[in-house]
PDB file of C-alpha atoms in Angstrom:
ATOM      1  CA  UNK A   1     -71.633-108.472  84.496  1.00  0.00           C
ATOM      2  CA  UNK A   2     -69.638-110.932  82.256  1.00  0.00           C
ATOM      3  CA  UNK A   3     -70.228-108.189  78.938  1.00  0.00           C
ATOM      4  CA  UNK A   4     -72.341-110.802  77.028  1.00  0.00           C
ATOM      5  CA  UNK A   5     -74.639-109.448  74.421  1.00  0.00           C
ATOM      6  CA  UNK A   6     -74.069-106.176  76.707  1.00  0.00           C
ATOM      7  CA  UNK A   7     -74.854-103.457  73.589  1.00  0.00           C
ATOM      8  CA  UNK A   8     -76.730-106.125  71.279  1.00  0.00           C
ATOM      9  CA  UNK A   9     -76.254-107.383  68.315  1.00  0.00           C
ATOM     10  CA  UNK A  10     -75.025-106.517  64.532  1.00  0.00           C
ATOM     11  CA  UNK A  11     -76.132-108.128  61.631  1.00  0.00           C
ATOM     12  CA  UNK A  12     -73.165-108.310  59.168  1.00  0.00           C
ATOM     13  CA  UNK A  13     -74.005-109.704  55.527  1.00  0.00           C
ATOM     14  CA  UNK A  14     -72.077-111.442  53.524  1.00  0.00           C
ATOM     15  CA  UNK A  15     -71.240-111.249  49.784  1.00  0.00           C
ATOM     16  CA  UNK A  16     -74.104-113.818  48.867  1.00  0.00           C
ATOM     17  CA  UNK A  17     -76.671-111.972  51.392  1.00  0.00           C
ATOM     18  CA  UNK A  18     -76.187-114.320  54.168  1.00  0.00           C
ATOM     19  CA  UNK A  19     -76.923-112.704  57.315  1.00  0.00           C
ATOM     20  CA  UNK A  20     -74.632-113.256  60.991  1.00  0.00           C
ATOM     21  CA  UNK A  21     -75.688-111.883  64.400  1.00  0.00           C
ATOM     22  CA  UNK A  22     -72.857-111.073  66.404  1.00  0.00           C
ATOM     23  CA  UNK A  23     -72.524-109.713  69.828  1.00  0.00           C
ATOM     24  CA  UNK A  24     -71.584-105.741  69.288  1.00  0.00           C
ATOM     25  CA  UNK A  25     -68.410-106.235  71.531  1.00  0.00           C
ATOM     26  CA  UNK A  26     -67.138-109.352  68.884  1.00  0.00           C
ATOM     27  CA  UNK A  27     -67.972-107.423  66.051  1.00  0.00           C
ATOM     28  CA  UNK A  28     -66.344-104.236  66.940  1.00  0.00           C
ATOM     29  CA  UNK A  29     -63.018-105.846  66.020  1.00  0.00           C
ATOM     30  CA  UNK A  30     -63.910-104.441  62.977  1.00  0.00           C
ATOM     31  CA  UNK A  31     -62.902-100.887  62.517  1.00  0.00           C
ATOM     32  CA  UNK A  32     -65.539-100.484  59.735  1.00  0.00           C
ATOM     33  CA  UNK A  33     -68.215-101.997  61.988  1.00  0.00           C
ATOM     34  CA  UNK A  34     -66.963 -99.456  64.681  1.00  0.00           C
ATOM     35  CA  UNK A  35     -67.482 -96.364  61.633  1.00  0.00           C
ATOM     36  CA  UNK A  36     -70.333 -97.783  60.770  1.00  0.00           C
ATOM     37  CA  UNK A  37     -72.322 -97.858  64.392  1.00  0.00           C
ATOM     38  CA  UNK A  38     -70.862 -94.192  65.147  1.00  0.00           C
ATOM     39  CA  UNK A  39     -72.045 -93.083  68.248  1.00  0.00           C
ATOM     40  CA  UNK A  40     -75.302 -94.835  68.007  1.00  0.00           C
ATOM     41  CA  UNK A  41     -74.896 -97.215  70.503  1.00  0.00           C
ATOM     42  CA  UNK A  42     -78.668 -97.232  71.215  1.00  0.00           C
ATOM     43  CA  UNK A  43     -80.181 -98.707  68.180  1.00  0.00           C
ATOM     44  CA  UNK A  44     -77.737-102.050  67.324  1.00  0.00           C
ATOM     45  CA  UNK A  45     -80.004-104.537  66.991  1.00  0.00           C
ATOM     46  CA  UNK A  46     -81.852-103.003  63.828  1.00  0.00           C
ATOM     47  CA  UNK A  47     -78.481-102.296  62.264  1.00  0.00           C
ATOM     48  CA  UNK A  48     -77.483-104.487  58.959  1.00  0.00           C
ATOM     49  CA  UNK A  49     -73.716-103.727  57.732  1.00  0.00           C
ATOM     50  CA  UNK A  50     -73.042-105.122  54.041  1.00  0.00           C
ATOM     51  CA  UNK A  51     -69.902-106.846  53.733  1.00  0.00           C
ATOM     52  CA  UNK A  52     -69.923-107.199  49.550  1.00  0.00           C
ATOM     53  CA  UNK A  53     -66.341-108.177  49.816  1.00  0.00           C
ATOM     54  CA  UNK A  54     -66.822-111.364  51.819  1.00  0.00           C
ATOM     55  CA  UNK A  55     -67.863-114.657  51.048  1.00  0.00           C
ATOM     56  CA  UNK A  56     -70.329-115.967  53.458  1.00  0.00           C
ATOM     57  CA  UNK A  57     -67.278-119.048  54.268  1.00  0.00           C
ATOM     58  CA  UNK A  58     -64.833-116.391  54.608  1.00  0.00           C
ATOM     59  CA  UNK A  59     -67.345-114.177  56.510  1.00  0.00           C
ATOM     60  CA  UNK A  60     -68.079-117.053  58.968  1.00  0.00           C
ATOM     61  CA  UNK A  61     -64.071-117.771  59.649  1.00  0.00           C
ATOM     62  CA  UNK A  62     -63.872-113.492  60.738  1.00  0.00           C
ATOM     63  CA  UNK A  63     -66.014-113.902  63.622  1.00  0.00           C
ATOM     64  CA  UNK A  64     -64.713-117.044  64.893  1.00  0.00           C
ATOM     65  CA  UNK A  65     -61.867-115.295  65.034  1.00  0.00           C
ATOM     66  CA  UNK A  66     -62.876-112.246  66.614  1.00  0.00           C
ATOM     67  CA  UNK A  67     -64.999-114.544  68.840  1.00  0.00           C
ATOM     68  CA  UNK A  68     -62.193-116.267  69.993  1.00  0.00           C
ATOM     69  CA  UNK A  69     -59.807-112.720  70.336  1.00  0.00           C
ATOM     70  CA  UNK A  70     -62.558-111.516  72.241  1.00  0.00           C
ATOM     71  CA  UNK A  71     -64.149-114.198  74.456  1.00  0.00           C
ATOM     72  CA  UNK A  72     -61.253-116.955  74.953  1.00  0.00           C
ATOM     73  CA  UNK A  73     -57.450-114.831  74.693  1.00  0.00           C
ATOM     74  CA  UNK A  74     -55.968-112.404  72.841  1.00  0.00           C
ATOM     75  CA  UNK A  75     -53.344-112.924  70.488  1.00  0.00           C
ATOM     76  CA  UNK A  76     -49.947-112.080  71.270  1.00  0.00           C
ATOM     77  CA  UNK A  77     -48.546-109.131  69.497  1.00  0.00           C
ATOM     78  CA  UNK A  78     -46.797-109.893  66.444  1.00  0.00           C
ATOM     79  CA  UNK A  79     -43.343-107.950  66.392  1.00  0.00           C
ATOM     80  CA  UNK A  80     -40.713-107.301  63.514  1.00  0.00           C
ATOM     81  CA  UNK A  81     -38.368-108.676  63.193  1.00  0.00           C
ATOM     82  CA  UNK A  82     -39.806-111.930  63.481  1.00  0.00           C
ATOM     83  CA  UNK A  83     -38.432-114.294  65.576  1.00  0.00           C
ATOM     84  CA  UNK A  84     -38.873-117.666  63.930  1.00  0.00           C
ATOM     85  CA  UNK A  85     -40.606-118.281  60.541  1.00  0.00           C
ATOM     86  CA  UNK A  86     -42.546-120.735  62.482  1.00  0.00           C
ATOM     87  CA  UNK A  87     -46.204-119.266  63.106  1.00  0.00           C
ATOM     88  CA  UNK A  88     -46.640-121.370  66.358  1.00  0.00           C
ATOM     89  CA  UNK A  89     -43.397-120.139  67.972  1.00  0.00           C
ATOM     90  CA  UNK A  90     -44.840-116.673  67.107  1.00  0.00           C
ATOM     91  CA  UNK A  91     -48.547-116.706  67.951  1.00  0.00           C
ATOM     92  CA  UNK A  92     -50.277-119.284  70.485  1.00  0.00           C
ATOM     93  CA  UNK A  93     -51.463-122.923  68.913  1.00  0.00           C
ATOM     94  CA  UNK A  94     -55.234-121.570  68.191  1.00  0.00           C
ATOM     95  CA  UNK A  95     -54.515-118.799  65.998  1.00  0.00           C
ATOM     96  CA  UNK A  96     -51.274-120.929  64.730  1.00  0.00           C
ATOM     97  CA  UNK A  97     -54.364-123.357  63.753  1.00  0.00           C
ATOM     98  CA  UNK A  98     -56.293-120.714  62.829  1.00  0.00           C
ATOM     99  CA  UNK A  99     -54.460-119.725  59.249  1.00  0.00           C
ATOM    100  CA  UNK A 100     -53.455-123.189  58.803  1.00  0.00           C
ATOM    101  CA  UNK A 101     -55.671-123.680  55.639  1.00  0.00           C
ATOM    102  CA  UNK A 102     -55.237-124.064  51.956  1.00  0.00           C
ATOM    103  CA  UNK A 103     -53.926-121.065  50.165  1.00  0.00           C
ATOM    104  CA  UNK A 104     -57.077-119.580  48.558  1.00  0.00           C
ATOM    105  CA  UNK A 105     -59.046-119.396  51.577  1.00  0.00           C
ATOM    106  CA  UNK A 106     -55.932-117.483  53.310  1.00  0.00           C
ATOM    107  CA  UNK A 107     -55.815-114.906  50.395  1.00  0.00           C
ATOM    108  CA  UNK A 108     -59.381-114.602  51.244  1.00  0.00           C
ATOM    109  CA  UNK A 109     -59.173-114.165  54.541  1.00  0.00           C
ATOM    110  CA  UNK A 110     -56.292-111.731  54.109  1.00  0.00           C
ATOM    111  CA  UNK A 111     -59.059-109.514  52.273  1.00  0.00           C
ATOM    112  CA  UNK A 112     -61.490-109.854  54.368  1.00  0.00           C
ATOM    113  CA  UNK A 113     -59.433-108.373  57.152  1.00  0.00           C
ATOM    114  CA  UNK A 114     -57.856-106.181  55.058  1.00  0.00           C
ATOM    115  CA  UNK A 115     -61.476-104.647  53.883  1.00  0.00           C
ATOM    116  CA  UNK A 116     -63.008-105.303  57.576  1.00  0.00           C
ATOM    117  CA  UNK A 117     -60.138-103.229  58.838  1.00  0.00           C
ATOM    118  CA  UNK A 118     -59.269-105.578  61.408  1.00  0.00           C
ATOM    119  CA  UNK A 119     -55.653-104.980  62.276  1.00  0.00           C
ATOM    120  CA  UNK A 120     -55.179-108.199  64.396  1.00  0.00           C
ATOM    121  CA  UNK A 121     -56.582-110.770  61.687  1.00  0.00           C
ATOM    122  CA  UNK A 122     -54.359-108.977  58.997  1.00  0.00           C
ATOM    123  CA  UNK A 123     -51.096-109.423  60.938  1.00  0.00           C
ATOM    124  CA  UNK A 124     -52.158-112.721  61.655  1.00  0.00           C
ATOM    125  CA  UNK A 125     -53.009-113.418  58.067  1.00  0.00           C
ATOM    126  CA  UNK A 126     -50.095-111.611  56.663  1.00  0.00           C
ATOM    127  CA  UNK A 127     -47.643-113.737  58.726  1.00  0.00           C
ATOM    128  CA  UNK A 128     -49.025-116.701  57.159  1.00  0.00           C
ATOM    129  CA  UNK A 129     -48.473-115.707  53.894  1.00  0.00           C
ATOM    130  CA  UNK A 130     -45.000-114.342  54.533  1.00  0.00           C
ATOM    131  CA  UNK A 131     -44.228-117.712  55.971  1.00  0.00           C
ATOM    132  CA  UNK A 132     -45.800-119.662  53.120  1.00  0.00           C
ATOM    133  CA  UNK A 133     -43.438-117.631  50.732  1.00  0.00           C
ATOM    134  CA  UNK A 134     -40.313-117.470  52.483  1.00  0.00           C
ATOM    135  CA  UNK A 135     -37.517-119.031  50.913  1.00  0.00           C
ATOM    136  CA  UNK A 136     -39.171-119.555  47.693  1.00  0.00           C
ATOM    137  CA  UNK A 137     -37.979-118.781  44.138  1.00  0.00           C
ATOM    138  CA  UNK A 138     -39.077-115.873  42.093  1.00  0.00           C
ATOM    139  CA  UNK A 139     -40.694-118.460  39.823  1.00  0.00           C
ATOM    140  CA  UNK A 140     -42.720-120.304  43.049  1.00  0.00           C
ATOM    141  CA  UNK A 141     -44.135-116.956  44.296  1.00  0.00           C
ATOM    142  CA  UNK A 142     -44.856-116.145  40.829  1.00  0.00           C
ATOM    143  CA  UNK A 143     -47.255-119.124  41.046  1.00  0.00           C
ATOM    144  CA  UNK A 144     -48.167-118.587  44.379  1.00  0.00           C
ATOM    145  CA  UNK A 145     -49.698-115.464  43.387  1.00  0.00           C
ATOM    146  CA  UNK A 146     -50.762-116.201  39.766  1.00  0.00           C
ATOM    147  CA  UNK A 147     -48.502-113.433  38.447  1.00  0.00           C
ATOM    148  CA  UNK A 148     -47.142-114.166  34.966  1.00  0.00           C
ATOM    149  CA  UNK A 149     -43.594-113.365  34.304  1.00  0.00           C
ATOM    150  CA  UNK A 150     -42.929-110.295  32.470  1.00  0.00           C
ATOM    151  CA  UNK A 151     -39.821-110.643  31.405  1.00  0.00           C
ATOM    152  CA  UNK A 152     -37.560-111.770  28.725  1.00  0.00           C
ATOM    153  CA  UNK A 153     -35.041-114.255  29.075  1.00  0.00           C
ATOM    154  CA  UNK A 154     -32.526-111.863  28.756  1.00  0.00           C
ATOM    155  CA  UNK A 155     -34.005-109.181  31.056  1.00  0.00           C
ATOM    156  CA  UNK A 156     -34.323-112.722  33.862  1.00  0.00           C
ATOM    157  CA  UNK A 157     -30.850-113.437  33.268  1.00  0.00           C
ATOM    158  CA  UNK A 158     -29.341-109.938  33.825  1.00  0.00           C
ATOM    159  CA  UNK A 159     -31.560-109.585  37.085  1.00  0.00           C
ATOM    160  CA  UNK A 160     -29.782-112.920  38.193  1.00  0.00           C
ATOM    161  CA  UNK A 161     -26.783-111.803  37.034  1.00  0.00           C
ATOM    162  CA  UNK A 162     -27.018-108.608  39.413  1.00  0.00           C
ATOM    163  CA  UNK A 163     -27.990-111.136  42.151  1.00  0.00           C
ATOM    164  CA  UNK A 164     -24.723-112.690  42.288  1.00  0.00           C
TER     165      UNK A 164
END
């Protein structure tokens, strides 16, 4: 008994209606999948769980995640204080890989995991951006984020002032 397709499947849907089958043990990675199934572990298969926060792309990245947590190796615990700001020094070379992609897609990704309550993929996800910001100015996380500067030019120059 290897636990393949052991309980079924779920169908999770994506944002734009597309529909994935995944293996109940993959998908239970999710914390909302797990609140959503309950106790009834007899009926899976006919079970549909709307995921209106995902993108079908960003959907489709989750579960090979969770495919690979689940089927090939865990991920190592991620611990603070961290020990390098290097992601592959932190996690193994797959999931290093793994959040190696271009910003908007990570922010995505950090949602998804955020709104599929799957605590792994977060930390994961969160590391990435924390590493992608570290070191950077005010003004380059500003952009980062898209977050206009609310400040005055006198109000920036006192809070440098106070930095000194």
């Amino acid at each position: 008994m290897d636990g393949d397709d052991v309980h079924g499947t779920v169908k999770l849907v994506s944002k734009e209606g597309d529909t994935f089958e995944v293996p109940v043990e993959i998908a239970k990675l999710s914390n909302l999948v797990v609140t959503t199934l309950g106790e009834d572990d007899d009926e899976e298969d006919s079970v549909e769980i709307p995921l209106p926060n995902v993108k079908a792309n960003v959907l489709a990245k989750v579960i090979e995640y969770c495919t690979h947590y689940k089927k090939e190796e865990a991920m190592s615990p991620i611990t603070t204080p961290l020990k390098s700001i290097r992601i592959e020094e932190i996690v193994q070379e797959w999931y290093a890989d793994f959040v190696n992609v271009d910003q908007t897609l990570l922010f995505e990704l950090v949602t998804a995991a955020n709104f599929m309550d799957i605590k792994a993929l977060l930390d994961l996800t969160c590391l990435a951006v924390s590493v992608l910001i570290k070191g950077k100015s005010a003004e380059e996380i500003r952009r980062i984020f898209n977050i206009s500067n609310d400040f005055s030019p006198e109000e920036e120059a006192q809070v440098r002032e106070g930095q000194n």
